[in-house]
Amino acid sequence: MTLEEAEKEALKCVHCGFCLESCPTYNVTRNELFSPRGRVLAFREGKSLEVFASCLFCRRCELACPSGVNYSKIYVEAIRRVRKLDVSSVVESPKLLSLTLRALRRSRPYLPEPREPLTHKDERAEVVIFPGCVTSVLFRGLVEKAVKYFRAVGIKTEVVNGCCGLAHLHSGNEEGARRAVERLRERAKGRPIVGLSSNCVARLKEEGLEAYDFAEFVVKRGLPVKGRAELVTVHDSCHASHFGLGKYTREALRMLGAKVVEMEEPNYECGAGGYSFILNDDVSEAVSEVKKNMIAKTGAEAVISTNPVCTLNFLRKGLRALHVLDLMEA
Amino acid sequence: MSLLRELQEIVGKEWVVSGEAATLYSHDAFLLHKGSPSLVVLPGSEEEAVRVVRLLLKRKERFIVRGSGTSLSGASTPLDDEVVVSLARLNRVHSVEGFEVEVGPGIANFSVSKSLPTHLFYAPDPSSYQVSSIGGNISHDSGGIRVVKYGPTYNSVLGLRVLLSDGSVEEIRTSPLLNHKSIFVGAEGTLGVILRARLRTFRRPENTKTLAALFESLEKASRAIVEIFNRGVNPSGLELMDRYSIRAVERSRFRAGIPETEALLLIELEGIPEEIRRDEGVVLQVLEELEAEVIVPKDKEEESRLWAARRGAFPAMAYIFPAYITLDCNVLRRDLSKALLKIREIARKHGVYIANVFHAGDGNLHPLIPFDPNNRESMERAVAAGVEVEKVVIELGGVPSGEHGIGIEKVGFMRRYYTEDELKVFRRIKEAFDPDYLMNPCKLVQREDCRPASEVLTKLWEAD
Ligand code: SF4
Ligand code: SF4
C-alpha cells in the first residue's frame, strides 16, 4: 500500500453516502465527522485528518460501498499522520505486552492476569497454532486447550507466538505490519496455520497465507468435537466476518451441541476496534453499548467471541464472553 | 454573543462544527459544486432544532437543512457559506399504529421499514433507501422502483410537523380543501423545516415474481412498456437498463451475467398467486409479440441478483469514471422510445458515454453521464450533453426532474419548462413562506440576486 494507492481509492468515492448507516461511529453520532464518507473526503482534501482517530477500523463501510472503495488503504495512510500512539513494538514482544497489560490492569480490573506465552512443539509438527499476540498472554488457557485437543485427535502441532500486524496497521505502521506477516510466513514453512484470534486469521488470509480460524479448521477437516450444550449468541468479529468465518463458528457450535440464538446484527462492531479498547472514548463507548444491548436482547447465557480484543471489551461491559474452545471438552 | 457561542449553548459544544472540519459538509452526492459552510449544527432533539432555527431566523442567517446528504441535485449543498443544520440526529420512531408510523426527519428510509411489524412496509424506495433520510425524501418527493404501483413519497405522507419562517410550529394534516400538505412535499427545504412526519405504510404482498426480458431494440422495449399497461397489468416494478448501463454493471461487483443487449426490462409482479399467474400470462404474451428473449429467474437468489444489478447500476458507473451527472427527467411512457433514441444521438454528437437505467413504468429516465472530474474538457462535454438531454425531454412535453429535485443542478431548466408567469407564482409562494429567502437560498426558486458560484454552475444555470 502506498500513498498513491490510497489516493486512487479516495478518488473512487462518489460521495453517495451509501456507507453511512453501516458505520458504527456514524450510527452513534450521525455526524459526517464520524462517517466513512467524511473520512474519505478529509483524506482527499488533506483537511481535518483527526477524524480518522475515532475510526474503529472495522471495515464495514467497505462491505457497504457500491463503488468498491478500499477504505483500509486510505485509513492506514491517514492514521499514520494522526496517531500519536504506536503499539507496534509492544505487541511484538510478549514481555513488553505483559508488562503493559499488567499496568493497565490496575485501572481495568476486568483484564485477565497476563501470563507467559506457551511454547510447544511436537516432533514433525504438521500444523501451526497461532494464538495471536493478545491471546498468547491473556488467554493462555485457550492455547493449552488447543494443543491438548489436537493431540487428542492425532494432529501434531507447533505453537508460533507473535503478531499478525493488525495492531501495526492501526497506527499506520504499514512496514511493521508487513514484516510481522513475513516473519510468520517464514516460521510456518508452508504448514497450515490455525489461528485462535479470528481477526488475525482474516489478516493472514488477506496476505495470502494458508490460515484457518480454529472452528473453520475443525469443520473443514471434519474433526470430532464434544462439549457443553449452552444457549449462546455469536459475535462475528469485524475483519473475520469479511471472510465469512462466522459460519464455521456456528457449525462448530452446532457440532458441540450448543444452541445459537442470533442477535440483530452479529457482525456489528463490538466497540473496541482500532485502539479503542485502550483509548476508550465516548464514541467507542456508545458503540459498545449498542452492541451490548443487541447481545442482551437474545437472552443467551454467553456471547461467543473468537477474537480477544472483542472478548476483552465484552468482559469490560460485564458480559460473559467465551471462545468456541471454552465450550469444548478436551 | 457570537452565533457560534449561541448555537453551542443550545446543542452543546460537540454538536457545532466550525473551521476546517465544516468542509466535510461542503457538498452532497452532487459532485459539481462545493460550498464552504461557515458552521454546521446538529441538534439532538426537536426542541433543540426549533431553537436553532429560530435563532438563525432571528439573526437573518441563510441556512440549509439537510438529512443524510445524498441529494443528487445539490439540494443540500451550500452554495456559499450558509449555515448547515443537519437533522440526522432526529431519527426517532415516535409511534407505530395501524398502518401509520410517525418518525423524525433524520431517520433513514430503510430504518422506517425496519421499525414496522413484519406484515407492513414503507413503499417509496429511492436507490439510496438504505441511507437517505425521510426528511430528504419528502423534500424531494422521492420515488424509486415501487413508484409505478405505490406512487412517489407524496402518496405516503399523511401529515407533517413544520417549523415556519415566523418561528411557529405547525401541524399540517391532510385536508379535503386547499390541501396544504402538498406544498411541503418536494419543496426542497425552501418553505419550512420538517420536524416530524406521519407516514402511511402498506401490507406486504403475499408473493412477488420477477421476469426479465432482453430486447434487440429500444423501440420494441418501449412498446412493451406501454402494452403491459394497456392490457391491464400494473407491475410493482418495471425497470429498463440499456446497453451502456448493462456494460457498466457487468464490470462492477454487481454483475449478474446479463448479456449485453439494447435493452433489458425487469418486471416485478406481486399479489396472491392467482393474480400473479394471470398477470404473468399477459406479460409473457406481450413479450412474445415483441420478440423479446424472456429470462425467468429460477429462484429467489437469481431474482435478487438481477435486482441488485439494477440497484447497483448507478454506483457501477464509478467503475467507468469517478464522477457522473445523473439526470432524472420524466416523459410520458408513449414518448419513451423517441426520448431514448434522441439521447443516443446526443451521446454521439458530444462524444460522451450516456448510460440509461430507469423507472420505465413511470417514464422516469435516468441518463447517467460520466466524466473525469480532473479533466475540464470532459466535464464540460458532459454538462453540455446533459443540458441538451433536458431540452429534448422538455420539448417532448416531459418535466426536468422526476424525483432527484431541482437543487442547484437544474435551476436553469426551470425557466425552460415554466413560463415567466408561472415562475412569478412560485416566487410569490416562496416569499409568502420565507420573505427573506433564508431557507435553502438559491435552490428551486431563485431570487434575482443568486449568482452561480462557479463556472460549471454558470453553464448549468444558463442552460436555456
Ligand atoms: S472502518 Fe468502521 S468505523 Fe471506520 S469508517 Fe469504516 S465503518 Fe466506520
Ligand atoms: S459508499 Fe463508497 S462511494 Fe459512497 S460515500 Fe461511501 S465510500 Fe464513498
CSV table of C-alpha atoms in Angstrom, one decimal, chain B residues 184-391:
chain,number,residue,atom,x,y,z
B,184,PHE,CA,-44.0,21.0,1.6
B,185,VAL,CA,-43.6,17.8,-0.4
B,186,GLY,CA,-41.0,18.5,-3.0
B,187,ALA,CA,-40.2,21.9,-1.6
B,188,GLU,CA,-36.5,21.0,-1.1
B,189,GLY,CA,-36.4,22.7,2.2
B,190,THR,CA,-37.2,26.2,0.8
B,191,LEU,CA,-40.5,26.8,2.6
B,192,GLY,CA,-40.2,25.4,6.1
B,193,VAL,CA,-38.3,22.9,8.2
B,194,ILE,CA,-39.8,19.4,8.5
B,195,LEU,CA,-39.6,18.3,12.2
B,196,ARG,CA,-41.8,15.2,12.1
B,197,ALA,CA,-43.6,13.1,9.5
B,198,ARG,CA,-46.6,10.8,9.7
B,199,LEU,CA,-46.4,8.2,7.0
B,200,ARG,CA,-48.7,5.6,5.7
B,201,THR,CA,-47.5,2.0,5.1
B,202,PHE,CA,-48.8,-0.9,3.1
B,203,ARG,CA,-49.4,-4.5,3.7
B,204,ARG,CA,-46.6,-6.6,2.4
B,205,PRO,CA,-47.7,-8.5,-0.7
B,206,GLU,CA,-48.0,-12.2,-0.3
B,207,ASN,CA,-45.9,-13.1,-3.3
B,208,THR,CA,-43.7,-11.5,-5.9
B,209,LYS,CA,-42.4,-12.7,-9.1
B,210,THR,CA,-39.7,-11.3,-11.4
B,211,LEU,CA,-39.4,-11.6,-15.1
B,212,ALA,CA,-36.5,-10.3,-17.2
B,213,ALA,CA,-36.7,-9.6,-21.0
B,214,LEU,CA,-34.0,-8.9,-23.4
B,215,PHE,CA,-34.7,-6.7,-26.4
B,216,GLU,CA,-32.8,-6.1,-29.6
B,217,SER,CA,-34.1,-2.6,-29.9
B,218,LEU,CA,-35.1,0.3,-27.7
B,219,GLU,CA,-38.3,0.9,-29.7
B,220,LYS,CA,-39.6,-2.6,-29.0
B,221,ALA,CA,-38.7,-2.4,-25.3
B,222,SER,CA,-40.6,0.9,-25.1
B,223,ARG,CA,-43.6,-0.6,-26.9
B,224,ALA,CA,-43.6,-3.4,-24.4
B,225,ILE,CA,-43.8,-1.0,-21.5
B,226,VAL,CA,-46.8,0.7,-23.0
B,227,GLU,CA,-48.5,-2.5,-23.9
B,228,ILE,CA,-48.2,-4.1,-20.4
B,229,PHE,CA,-50.3,-1.2,-19.0
B,230,ASN,CA,-52.7,-1.2,-22.0
B,231,ARG,CA,-53.5,-4.8,-21.2
B,232,GLY,CA,-54.4,-4.1,-17.6
B,233,VAL,CA,-51.3,-5.1,-15.8
B,234,ASN,CA,-49.8,-2.7,-13.2
B,235,PRO,CA,-46.4,-4.2,-12.2
B,236,SER,CA,-44.9,-3.3,-8.8
B,237,GLY,CA,-41.6,-2.7,-10.6
B,238,LEU,CA,-40.8,-2.0,-14.3
B,239,GLU,CA,-37.2,-1.0,-14.9
B,240,LEU,CA,-35.2,-0.6,-18.1
B,241,MET,CA,-31.4,-1.0,-18.4
B,242,ASP,CA,-29.9,-0.1,-21.7
B,243,ARG,CA,-26.7,-1.5,-23.3
B,244,TYR,CA,-24.4,1.0,-21.7
B,245,SER,CA,-25.7,0.5,-18.2
B,246,ILE,CA,-25.6,-3.3,-18.6
B,247,ARG,CA,-22.0,-2.9,-19.7
B,248,ALA,CA,-21.1,-0.8,-16.6
B,249,VAL,CA,-22.9,-3.2,-14.2
B,250,GLU,CA,-21.3,-6.2,-15.7
B,251,ARG,CA,-17.9,-4.7,-15.0
B,252,SER,CA,-18.7,-4.0,-11.4
B,253,ARG,CA,-19.3,-6.0,-8.3
B,254,PHE,CA,-23.0,-6.1,-9.1
B,255,ARG,CA,-22.6,-8.2,-12.2
B,256,ALA,CA,-25.4,-10.7,-12.7
B,257,GLY,CA,-24.4,-12.2,-16.0
B,258,ILE,CA,-26.7,-10.1,-18.1
B,259,PRO,CA,-25.9,-10.4,-21.8
B,260,GLU,CA,-25.1,-7.1,-23.5
B,261,THR,CA,-28.2,-6.2,-25.5
B,262,GLU,CA,-30.0,-3.0,-26.4
B,263,ALA,CA,-32.4,-3.1,-23.5
B,264,LEU,CA,-33.3,-5.3,-20.5
B,265,LEU,CA,-36.7,-5.0,-18.9
B,266,LEU,CA,-37.0,-6.1,-15.3
B,267,ILE,CA,-40.6,-6.7,-14.4
B,268,GLU,CA,-41.9,-7.4,-10.9
B,269,LEU,CA,-45.4,-8.7,-10.3
B,270,GLU,CA,-47.0,-9.1,-6.9
B,271,GLY,CA,-50.1,-10.3,-5.2
B,272,ILE,CA,-51.8,-13.5,-4.4
B,273,PRO,CA,-50.7,-16.5,-6.6
B,274,GLU,CA,-53.7,-16.3,-8.9
B,275,GLU,CA,-53.2,-12.6,-9.6
B,276,ILE,CA,-49.5,-13.2,-10.3
B,277,ARG,CA,-50.3,-16.1,-12.7
B,278,ARG,CA,-52.9,-14.0,-14.5
B,279,ASP,CA,-50.5,-11.0,-14.9
B,280,GLU,CA,-47.6,-13.2,-15.9
B,281,GLY,CA,-49.6,-14.7,-18.7
B,282,VAL,CA,-50.4,-11.2,-20.1
B,283,VAL,CA,-46.9,-10.0,-19.8
B,284,LEU,CA,-45.4,-13.1,-21.4
B,285,GLN,CA,-47.8,-12.6,-24.3
B,286,VAL,CA,-46.7,-9.0,-24.8
B,287,LEU,CA,-43.0,-10.0,-24.6
B,288,GLU,CA,-43.6,-12.8,-27.2
B,289,GLU,CA,-45.3,-10.5,-29.6
B,290,LEU,CA,-42.4,-8.0,-29.4
B,291,GLU,CA,-39.8,-10.8,-29.9
B,292,ALA,CA,-38.1,-10.4,-26.5
B,293,GLU,CA,-36.0,-13.1,-25.1
B,294,VAL,CA,-37.5,-13.9,-21.7
B,295,ILE,CA,-35.5,-15.0,-18.7
B,296,VAL,CA,-37.5,-16.4,-15.8
B,297,PRO,CA,-35.1,-16.5,-12.8
B,298,LYS,CA,-35.0,-20.0,-11.4
B,299,ASP,CA,-35.1,-19.0,-7.7
B,300,LYS,CA,-35.2,-16.1,-5.3
B,301,GLU,CA,-31.5,-15.8,-5.3
B,302,GLU,CA,-31.3,-15.2,-9.0
B,303,GLU,CA,-34.2,-12.7,-8.7
B,304,SER,CA,-32.3,-10.7,-6.1
B,305,ARG,CA,-29.1,-10.8,-8.2
B,306,LEU,CA,-31.0,-9.2,-11.0
B,307,TRP,CA,-32.5,-6.5,-8.8
B,308,ALA,CA,-29.1,-5.9,-7.1
B,309,ALA,CA,-27.7,-5.3,-10.6
B,310,ARG,CA,-30.4,-2.8,-11.2
B,311,ARG,CA,-29.8,-1.1,-7.9
B,312,GLY,CA,-26.1,-1.2,-8.4
B,313,ALA,CA,-26.2,0.4,-11.8
B,314,PHE,CA,-25.6,3.9,-10.6
B,315,PRO,CA,-22.6,3.3,-8.4
B,316,ALA,CA,-21.3,0.8,-11.0
B,317,MET,CA,-20.7,3.9,-13.2
B,318,ALA,CA,-17.8,4.6,-10.8
B,319,TYR,CA,-16.1,1.6,-12.4
B,320,ILE,CA,-16.1,3.6,-15.7
B,321,PHE,CA,-15.4,7.1,-14.5
B,322,PRO,CA,-15.1,8.5,-11.0
B,323,ALA,CA,-17.9,11.0,-11.3
B,324,TYR,CA,-21.2,11.3,-13.2
B,325,ILE,CA,-24.1,13.6,-13.8
B,326,THR,CA,-27.4,11.9,-13.1
B,327,LEU,CA,-30.4,13.4,-14.8
B,328,ASP,CA,-33.9,12.3,-13.9
B,329,CYS,CA,-36.2,13.9,-16.4
B,330,ASN,CA,-39.7,12.4,-16.9
B,331,VAL,CA,-41.6,11.7,-20.1
B,332,LEU,CA,-44.9,10.0,-20.9
B,333,ARG,CA,-44.5,6.3,-21.4
B,334,ARG,CA,-45.6,6.6,-25.0
B,335,ASP,CA,-42.7,9.0,-25.7
B,336,LEU,CA,-40.0,6.9,-24.2
B,337,SER,CA,-38.9,5.4,-27.4
B,338,LYS,CA,-38.4,8.9,-29.0
B,339,ALA,CA,-36.6,10.2,-26.0
B,340,LEU,CA,-34.2,7.2,-25.8
B,341,LEU,CA,-33.3,7.5,-29.4
B,342,LYS,CA,-32.6,11.2,-29.2
B,343,ILE,CA,-30.4,10.6,-26.1
B,344,ARG,CA,-28.4,8.2,-28.2
B,345,GLU,CA,-27.9,10.8,-30.8
B,346,ILE,CA,-26.8,13.4,-28.2
B,347,ALA,CA,-24.3,11.0,-26.8
B,348,ARG,CA,-22.8,10.5,-30.3
B,349,LYS,CA,-22.8,14.2,-31.0
B,350,HIS,CA,-20.9,15.2,-27.8
B,351,GLY,CA,-18.7,12.2,-27.7
B,352,VAL,CA,-19.9,11.1,-24.3
B,353,TYR,CA,-21.0,7.8,-22.7
B,354,ILE,CA,-24.6,8.0,-21.7
B,355,ALA,CA,-26.0,5.1,-19.8
B,356,ASN,CA,-29.7,4.8,-19.2
B,357,VAL,CA,-31.1,2.8,-16.4
B,358,PHE,CA,-34.5,3.9,-15.2
B,359,HIS,CA,-38.0,3.6,-13.8
B,360,ALA,CA,-39.6,2.7,-17.1
B,361,GLY,CA,-43.0,2.1,-15.7
B,362,ASP,CA,-43.5,5.7,-14.9
B,363,GLY,CA,-41.3,7.1,-17.7
B,364,ASN,CA,-38.7,8.5,-15.3
B,365,LEU,CA,-35.5,8.5,-17.3
B,366,HIS,CA,-32.1,8.4,-15.6
B,367,PRO,CA,-29.5,9.3,-18.2
B,368,LEU,CA,-26.1,8.9,-16.4
B,369,ILE,CA,-23.3,10.9,-18.0
B,370,PRO,CA,-19.9,10.0,-16.6
B,371,PHE,CA,-17.0,12.4,-16.7
B,372,ASP,CA,-13.5,12.7,-15.4
B,373,PRO,CA,-13.5,15.4,-12.6
B,374,ASN,CA,-9.9,16.1,-13.2
B,375,ASN,CA,-10.4,16.9,-16.9
B,376,ARG,CA,-12.3,20.1,-17.6
B,377,GLU,CA,-13.0,19.4,-21.1
B,378,SER,CA,-14.6,16.1,-20.2
B,379,MET,CA,-16.7,17.8,-17.5
B,380,GLU,CA,-17.8,20.4,-20.0
B,381,ARG,CA,-18.8,17.9,-22.6
B,382,ALA,CA,-20.9,16.0,-20.0
B,383,VAL,CA,-22.6,19.2,-18.9
B,384,ALA,CA,-23.3,20.2,-22.5
B,385,ALA,CA,-24.8,16.8,-23.3
B,386,GLY,CA,-26.9,16.9,-20.1
B,387,VAL,CA,-28.3,20.3,-21.0
B,388,GLU,CA,-29.3,19.0,-24.4
B,389,VAL,CA,-31.0,16.0,-23.0
B,390,GLU,CA,-33.1,18.1,-20.7
B,391,LYS,CA,-34.1,20.3,-23.7
